[in-house]
Short mmCIF file of C-alpha atoms in Angstrom, two decimals:
data_model
loop_
_atom_site.label_atom_id
_atom_site.label_comp_id
_atom_site.label_asym_id
_atom_site.label_seq_id
_atom_site.Cartn_x
_atom_site.Cartn_y
_atom_site.Cartn_z
CA MET A 1 0.00 0.00 0.00
CA ARG A 2 1.12 3.58 -0.67
CA ILE A 3 1.06 5.47 2.62
CA SER A 4 1.63 9.23 2.74
CA ILE A 5 2.51 11.48 5.64
CA PRO A 6 1.97 15.18 4.85
CA ARG A 7 3.44 17.99 6.90
CA GLU A 8 1.00 19.28 9.52
CA ILE A 9 -0.11 22.86 8.78
CA LYS A 10 -2.47 23.60 11.67
CA ASN A 11 -1.32 26.61 13.72
CA ASN A 12 1.74 25.69 15.78
CA GLU A 13 1.30 21.96 15.13
CA TYR A 14 4.81 20.55 15.26
CA ARG A 15 3.97 16.86 15.51
CA VAL A 16 4.31 14.42 12.65
CA ALA A 17 2.21 11.29 12.18
CA ILE A 18 5.04 8.74 12.20
CA THR A 19 8.62 8.26 13.35
CA PRO A 20 11.42 6.74 11.27
CA ALA A 21 10.99 3.55 13.30
CA GLY A 22 7.38 3.37 12.11
CA VAL A 23 8.47 3.96 8.52
CA HIS A 24 11.00 1.15 8.81
CA ASP A 25 8.31 -1.22 10.08
CA LEU A 26 5.93 -0.41 7.22
CA VAL A 27 8.63 -0.69 4.56
CA ALA A 28 9.67 -4.04 6.02
CA ASN A 29 6.05 -5.15 5.55
CA GLY A 30 6.29 -4.32 1.85
CA HIS A 31 4.63 -0.90 1.77
CA GLU A 32 5.68 2.38 0.18
CA VAL A 33 5.91 5.30 2.59
CA HIS A 34 5.91 8.85 1.19
CA VAL A 35 6.82 11.70 3.55
CA GLU A 36 6.44 15.35 2.64
CA ARG A 37 9.68 17.31 2.81
CA GLY A 38 10.11 18.91 6.23
CA ALA A 39 7.25 16.97 7.84
CA GLY A 40 9.37 15.90 10.78
CA GLU A 41 11.34 19.09 11.39
CA GLY A 42 9.03 20.30 14.15
CA SER A 43 9.66 17.04 16.01
CA SER A 44 13.44 17.26 15.44
CA ILE A 45 13.33 14.47 12.84
CA PRO A 46 15.22 15.38 9.62
CA ASP A 47 14.23 14.15 6.16
CA SER A 48 17.44 12.12 6.09
CA ALA A 49 16.21 10.00 9.01
CA TYR A 50 13.06 9.11 7.08
CA ALA A 51 15.02 8.43 3.91
CA ASP A 52 17.42 6.16 5.80
CA ALA A 53 14.40 4.24 7.12
CA GLY A 54 13.16 3.67 3.55
CA ALA A 55 10.75 6.55 2.98
CA ILE A 56 10.38 8.45 -0.28
CA ILE A 57 10.65 12.19 0.36
CA GLU A 58 8.05 14.17 -1.60
CA PRO A 59 8.57 17.84 -2.54
CA ASP A 60 5.17 19.25 -1.55
CA ALA A 61 1.74 18.56 -0.08
CA ALA A 62 -0.04 18.07 -3.40
CA THR A 63 2.33 15.32 -4.48
CA THR A 64 2.22 13.70 -1.06
CA TRP A 65 -1.59 13.53 -0.99
CA SER A 66 -2.02 12.52 -4.63
CA THR A 67 0.40 9.60 -4.28
CA ALA A 68 -1.46 8.06 -1.36
CA GLU A 69 -3.93 5.26 -0.95
CA LEU A 70 -3.76 5.91 2.80
CA VAL A 71 -2.97 9.31 4.33
CA LEU A 72 -1.71 9.28 7.89
CA LYS A 73 -2.00 12.56 9.82
CA VAL A 74 -1.95 13.85 13.35
CA LYS A 75 -4.62 16.57 13.30
CA GLU A 76 -7.75 16.92 11.22
CA PRO A 77 -7.28 18.42 7.75
CA ILE A 78 -7.97 22.15 7.56
CA GLU A 79 -9.92 23.82 4.76
CA GLN A 80 -6.98 24.33 2.40
CA GLU A 81 -6.41 20.56 2.43
CA PHE A 82 -10.00 19.66 1.46
CA ALA A 83 -9.08 19.96 -2.22
CA TYR A 84 -6.91 16.85 -1.85
CA PHE A 85 -9.86 14.64 -0.87
CA ARG A 86 -11.05 11.92 -3.28
CA ASP A 87 -13.22 8.84 -3.14
CA ASP A 88 -10.40 6.27 -3.30
CA LEU A 89 -8.56 7.77 -0.32
CA THR A 90 -8.44 6.48 3.26
CA LEU A 91 -7.64 9.01 5.99
CA PHE A 92 -6.37 7.95 9.43
CA ALA A 93 -6.00 10.82 11.94
CA TYR A 94 -7.52 12.68 14.86
CA LEU A 95 -10.70 14.09 13.30
CA HIS A 96 -13.09 15.24 16.10
CA LEU A 97 -15.91 15.46 13.57
CA ALA A 98 -18.62 16.21 16.13
CA ALA A 99 -17.07 19.65 16.44
CA GLU A 100 -16.07 19.99 12.76
CA PRO A 101 -19.18 20.32 10.54
CA GLY A 102 -17.24 21.75 7.59
CA LEU A 103 -14.74 18.90 7.58
CA THR A 104 -17.51 16.34 8.02
CA ARG A 105 -19.37 17.69 4.99
CA ALA A 106 -16.17 17.76 2.90
CA LEU A 107 -15.40 14.12 3.74
CA ILE A 108 -18.97 13.08 2.93
CA ASP A 109 -19.05 14.97 -0.36
CA ALA A 110 -15.67 13.58 -1.49
CA GLY A 111 -16.45 9.99 -0.48
CA VAL A 112 -13.32 9.66 1.67
CA THR A 113 -13.01 6.71 4.04
CA ALA A 114 -12.20 8.42 7.35
CA ILE A 115 -11.01 6.53 10.42
CA ALA A 116 -10.65 8.64 13.56
CA TYR A 117 -8.03 7.86 16.17
CA GLU A 118 -10.23 9.21 18.95
CA THR A 119 -13.13 6.78 18.45
CA VAL A 120 -11.09 3.56 18.22
CA GLN A 121 -12.33 1.84 21.37
CA ARG A 122 -11.55 -1.48 23.02
CA ALA A 123 -14.10 -3.76 24.69
CA ASP A 124 -13.13 -2.32 28.09
CA ARG A 125 -14.09 1.13 26.72
CA SER A 126 -10.50 2.36 26.75
CA LEU A 127 -9.37 4.58 23.86
CA PRO A 128 -5.91 3.33 22.87
CA LEU A 129 -5.14 5.98 20.24
CA LEU A 130 -6.48 8.90 22.26
CA ALA A 131 -4.79 7.81 25.48
CA PRO A 132 -1.20 8.93 24.75
CA MET A 133 -2.27 12.42 23.71
CA SER A 134 -4.68 12.59 26.66
CA GLU A 135 -1.72 11.81 28.89
CA VAL A 136 0.26 14.63 27.31
CA ALA A 137 -2.63 17.12 27.37
CA GLY A 138 -3.51 16.21 30.95
CA ARG A 139 0.01 16.78 32.20
CA LEU A 140 0.35 19.97 30.18
CA SER A 141 -2.95 21.33 31.50
CA ALA A 142 -1.64 21.67 35.04
CA ILE A 143 1.61 23.24 33.78
CA VAL A 144 -0.06 25.80 31.48
CA GLY A 145 -2.70 26.45 34.14
CA ALA A 146 0.00 27.23 36.69
CA ASN A 147 1.68 29.52 34.16
CA THR A 148 -1.58 31.31 33.31
CA LEU A 149 -2.17 31.98 37.01
CA LEU A 150 0.87 34.30 36.94
CA LYS A 151 -0.14 37.95 37.11
CA PRO A 152 1.61 38.97 33.84
CA ASN A 153 -0.44 36.28 32.05
CA GLY A 154 -3.75 37.59 33.37
CA GLY A 155 -4.13 35.30 36.35
CA SER A 156 -4.59 36.10 40.01
CA GLY A 157 -0.85 36.06 40.73
CA LEU A 158 -0.99 32.85 42.73
CA LEU A 159 1.97 30.45 42.97
CA VAL A 160 0.45 26.97 42.76
CA PRO A 161 2.49 25.31 45.55
CA GLY A 162 2.58 28.45 47.66
CA VAL A 163 5.41 28.85 50.17
CA PRO A 164 5.56 28.12 53.90
CA GLY A 165 2.95 30.20 55.65
CA THR A 166 0.70 30.63 52.59
CA TYR A 167 -2.07 28.59 50.99
CA PRO A 168 -1.42 26.55 47.81
CA ALA A 169 -3.69 26.96 44.81
CA LYS A 170 -6.94 25.03 44.75
CA VAL A 171 -7.22 22.96 41.57
CA THR A 172 -10.49 21.34 40.49
CA VAL A 173 -10.29 18.58 37.87
CA LEU A 174 -13.55 17.71 36.12
CA GLY A 175 -13.24 14.10 34.95
CA GLY A 176 -11.10 11.25 36.26
CA GLY A 177 -10.26 9.60 32.94
CA VAL A 178 -6.85 9.46 31.32
CA ALA A 179 -6.47 13.23 30.87
CA GLY A 180 -7.93 14.05 34.27
CA THR A 181 -5.74 11.47 36.01
CA ASN A 182 -2.62 12.92 34.41
CA ALA A 183 -3.69 16.47 35.24
CA THR A 184 -4.16 15.36 38.83
CA SER A 185 -0.72 13.75 38.91
CA VAL A 186 1.08 16.93 37.90
CA ALA A 187 -1.12 19.22 40.03
CA VAL A 188 -0.37 17.09 43.09
CA GLY A 189 3.32 17.10 42.16
CA LEU A 190 3.22 20.91 41.99
CA GLY A 191 1.87 21.00 45.53
CA ALA A 192 -1.70 22.08 44.75
CA ASP A 193 -4.80 21.36 46.83
CA VAL A 194 -6.56 19.07 44.33
CA THR A 195 -10.22 18.03 44.02
CA VAL A 196 -11.33 15.54 41.35
CA LEU A 197 -14.96 15.09 40.29
CA ASP A 198 -16.27 12.16 38.25
CA THR A 199 -19.58 10.33 37.85
CA ASN A 200 -17.77 6.98 38.20
CA VAL A 201 -17.42 6.37 41.93
CA ALA A 202 -15.32 3.25 41.31
CA ARG A 203 -12.78 5.43 39.49
CA LEU A 204 -12.78 7.89 42.40
CA ARG A 205 -12.01 5.00 44.75
CA GLU A 206 -9.01 4.11 42.59
CA LEU A 207 -7.74 7.69 42.67
CA ASP A 208 -8.29 7.94 46.40
CA ALA A 209 -6.25 4.77 46.94
CA LEU A 210 -3.53 5.96 44.56
CA TYR A 211 -3.04 9.25 46.38
CA ALA A 212 -3.70 7.91 49.89
CA GLY A 213 -5.89 10.82 50.95
CA ARG A 214 -3.74 13.58 49.38
CA ILE A 215 -6.61 14.60 47.07
CA LYS A 216 -10.35 15.08 47.51
CA THR A 217 -12.67 12.95 45.36
CA ILE A 218 -16.26 14.03 44.81
CA ALA A 219 -19.12 12.30 42.96
CA SER A 220 -19.95 14.68 40.14
CA THR A 221 -23.34 16.40 40.17
CA ALA A 222 -24.37 19.90 39.10
CA PHE A 223 -24.46 20.91 42.78
CA GLU A 224 -20.95 19.61 43.52
CA ILE A 225 -19.50 21.04 40.30
CA GLU A 226 -20.77 24.47 41.31
CA ARG A 227 -19.22 24.21 44.78
CA ALA A 228 -15.88 22.96 43.50
CA VAL A 229 -15.61 25.49 40.67
CA LEU A 230 -16.44 28.47 42.88
CA ASP A 231 -13.79 27.31 45.36
CA ALA A 232 -11.10 26.81 42.70
CA ASP A 233 -8.22 28.94 41.51
CA LEU A 234 -7.67 26.63 38.52
CA VAL A 235 -10.32 24.44 36.86
CA ILE A 236 -9.24 21.74 34.40
CA GLY A 237 -12.03 20.34 32.21
CA SER A 238 -11.27 16.83 30.98
CA VAL A 239 -14.61 15.16 30.26
CA LEU A 240 -15.07 13.01 27.18
CA VAL A 241 -17.91 11.27 25.36
CA PRO A 242 -16.17 9.31 22.55
CA GLY A 243 -17.11 10.74 19.16
CA ALA A 244 -19.72 13.14 20.55
CA LYS A 245 -19.65 16.74 21.72
CA ALA A 246 -18.49 17.25 25.29
CA PRO A 247 -21.22 18.16 27.81
CA LYS A 248 -21.23 21.77 29.01
CA LEU A 249 -20.51 21.44 32.71
CA VAL A 250 -19.54 25.02 33.58
CA ARG A 251 -22.02 27.69 32.54
CA ASN A 252 -21.33 31.38 31.98
CA GLU A 253 -23.27 32.46 35.05
CA LEU A 254 -21.08 30.19 37.19
CA VAL A 255 -17.89 31.62 35.69
CA ALA A 256 -19.19 35.12 36.52
CA ARG A 257 -19.16 34.19 40.20
CA MET A 258 -15.61 32.80 40.28
CA ARG A 259 -12.76 34.65 41.99
CA PRO A 260 -11.09 37.28 39.77
CA GLY A 261 -8.01 35.90 38.04
CA SER A 262 -9.17 32.29 38.20
CA VAL A 263 -8.06 30.13 35.28
CA LEU A 264 -10.02 27.52 33.31
CA VAL A 265 -8.18 25.05 31.04
CA ASP A 266 -10.45 23.11 28.65
CA ILE A 267 -8.79 19.91 27.45
CA ALA A 268 -12.10 18.90 25.82
CA VAL A 269 -12.15 21.87 23.43
CA ASP A 270 -11.38 19.53 20.47
CA GLN A 271 -14.83 18.05 21.10
CA GLY A 272 -16.57 21.40 21.53
CA GLY A 273 -15.40 22.07 25.08
CA CYS A 274 -16.94 21.40 28.49
CA PHE A 275 -17.21 25.07 29.49
CA GLU A 276 -20.05 27.10 27.95
CA ASP A 277 -17.76 29.91 26.80
CA SER A 278 -14.99 27.71 25.39
CA HIS A 279 -13.84 28.20 21.81
CA PRO A 280 -10.65 26.86 20.21
CA THR A 281 -7.53 28.97 20.56
CA THR A 282 -3.98 28.51 19.29
CA HIS A 283 -0.51 28.43 20.82
CA ASP A 284 0.02 31.86 19.24
CA ASP A 285 -2.90 33.32 21.19
CA PRO A 286 -3.88 30.72 23.80
CA THR A 287 -6.10 32.60 26.24
CA PHE A 288 -9.09 34.92 26.40
CA ARG A 289 -11.03 36.55 29.21
CA VAL A 290 -14.54 35.68 30.33
CA HIS A 291 -15.81 38.04 33.03
CA ASP A 292 -12.81 38.25 35.38
CA THR A 293 -11.39 34.81 34.56
CA VAL A 294 -8.91 33.53 31.97
CA PHE A 295 -9.74 30.64 29.62
CA TYR A 296 -6.99 28.49 28.04
CA CYS A 297 -8.52 26.53 25.16
CA VAL A 298 -5.72 25.48 22.79
CA ALA A 299 -7.12 22.77 20.54
CA ASN A 300 -3.82 20.98 19.92
CA MET A 301 -2.06 21.18 23.27
CA PRO A 302 0.29 18.20 22.63
CA GLY A 303 1.58 20.01 19.54
CA ALA A 304 3.65 22.18 21.90
CA VAL A 305 5.75 19.17 22.96
CA PRO A 306 6.17 17.34 19.65
CA HIS A 307 9.36 15.53 20.57
CA THR A 308 7.40 13.61 23.21
CA SER A 309 4.04 13.52 21.44
CA THR A 310 5.18 12.18 18.06
CA HIS A 311 6.93 9.16 19.56
CA ALA A 312 4.05 8.44 21.96
CA LEU A 313 1.53 8.66 19.12
CA THR A 314 3.45 6.32 16.79
CA ASN A 315 3.78 3.76 19.60
CA ALA A 316 -0.02 3.66 19.80
CA THR A 317 -1.04 3.92 16.15
CA LEU A 318 1.48 1.59 14.51
CA PRO A 319 -0.28 -1.74 15.24
CA TYR A 320 -3.55 -0.40 13.78
CA LEU A 321 -1.78 1.25 10.86
CA ARG A 322 0.00 -2.00 10.08
CA ALA A 323 -3.32 -3.87 10.10
CA ILE A 324 -4.90 -1.37 7.68
CA ALA A 325 -1.89 -1.38 5.37
CA ASN A 326 -1.46 -5.16 5.34
CA ASN A 327 -5.13 -6.05 4.91
CA GLY A 328 -6.92 -2.97 3.53
CA TRP A 329 -9.29 -0.90 5.67
CA ARG A 330 -12.35 -3.05 5.00
CA THR A 331 -10.80 -6.32 6.17
CA ALA A 332 -9.01 -4.57 9.03
CA VAL A 333 -12.19 -3.10 10.50
CA ALA A 334 -14.20 -6.27 9.85
CA THR A 335 -11.75 -8.31 11.90
CA ASP A 336 -11.09 -5.82 14.71
CA HIS A 337 -14.17 -4.35 16.38
CA SER A 338 -12.16 -1.67 18.19
CA LEU A 339 -10.82 -0.38 14.87
CA ALA A 340 -14.30 -0.64 13.35
CA LEU A 341 -15.51 1.87 15.95
CA GLY A 342 -12.93 4.27 14.54
CA LEU A 343 -14.69 4.33 11.17
CA ASN A 344 -16.56 7.66 11.04
CA VAL A 345 -17.26 8.30 7.36
CA VAL A 346 -17.22 5.99 4.32
CA GLY A 347 -18.69 6.33 0.84
CA GLY A 348 -20.53 9.53 1.72
CA LYS A 349 -22.16 7.96 4.80
CA VAL A 350 -21.59 8.63 8.51
CA THR A 351 -21.17 5.50 10.64
CA ASN A 352 -20.54 7.04 14.07
CA ALA A 353 -23.62 7.92 16.13
CA GLY A 354 -22.04 10.87 17.94
CA VAL A 355 -20.81 12.40 14.69
CA ALA A 356 -24.16 11.87 12.96
CA ASP A 357 -26.10 13.44 15.83
CA ALA A 358 -23.79 16.44 16.17
CA ASN A 359 -23.89 17.15 12.43
CA GLY A 360 -27.60 16.46 11.91
CA VAL A 361 -27.04 13.75 9.32
CA GLU A 362 -28.43 10.25 8.96
CA LEU A 363 -26.56 7.46 10.73
CA THR A 364 -25.63 4.46 8.59
CA PRO A 365 -25.12 1.31 10.69
CA LEU A 366 -21.64 -0.15 10.48
CA ASP A 367 -23.02 -3.53 9.42
CA ALA A 368 -24.63 -1.91 6.40
CA VAL A 369 -21.26 -0.55 5.29
CA LEU A 370 -19.37 -3.78 5.87
CA GLY A 371 -22.07 -5.92 4.30
#
């Protein structure tokens, strides 16, 4: 199979979809790998490393896309890439289509087969291709939140761990999944007073045991969210409904009552955000004010640490990529139910319920597509 890796062009997106080790694996399995010139530079991977691993270096995006049977990306294509879509193309990337109506329509109209990393789901409900980037985003959220709390960045001027004789910052984490757990880990490490809310009490028991009473765990309800948010200096939103828009847990009227200079970091902004006032921002301009608070809503947070993120992503995607390349997407999804759940769009039809609902289009059952 001809597999192409274009250079990412989203604002400040420095990741690349594969490492030279991944290229070597695919070439060893008999596939052609085409990498756009400069695709790995943001992750400190030179073209020569890809060439040494067996890749063919392409001069530009148009050639890279047109050569491919399968395009492997990190982030969803942006509008200037829609012209490369065609009906014999398979796309494997983070897509977040519930929050991307324009991209969804472009994929439908072009007949692209689109498999989304974020909806590949195992029987235990874990998300193996989202997990590594959730780990990165979760850990980053506490770091960027602590930085945004600094007075020159618009925050209240609070040092998260405090110093002897002063109070540490109060950090509220909404969601105890992969991202929330990693946010909690770093916030605790920074010395914050941490509260985690989740609807899954069993998960809260696990976190309580892990931290041996060093954090507070609260069963999530609207009442408890309000209490925890109003008491917080930093709120980290990390809720996820696979494939669907994130629920809005923090309303504008609640934000209006928060302490001046409080910071809200929305990890879920890729899926529409879990704060009412969230909208995607970029690393160039990451924050905006709502009432007297500061929102941080960068939609590609792991792109800021590409050296880590690129290798972590390839570790997760390579087994699935190998299956698609070796067997074709249809056989691969027919034989692996977790990968089948990653199929979002095929032949002009939407096969993911969350994506269909968010975009107001008809859902085509997966069985109907696979025959």
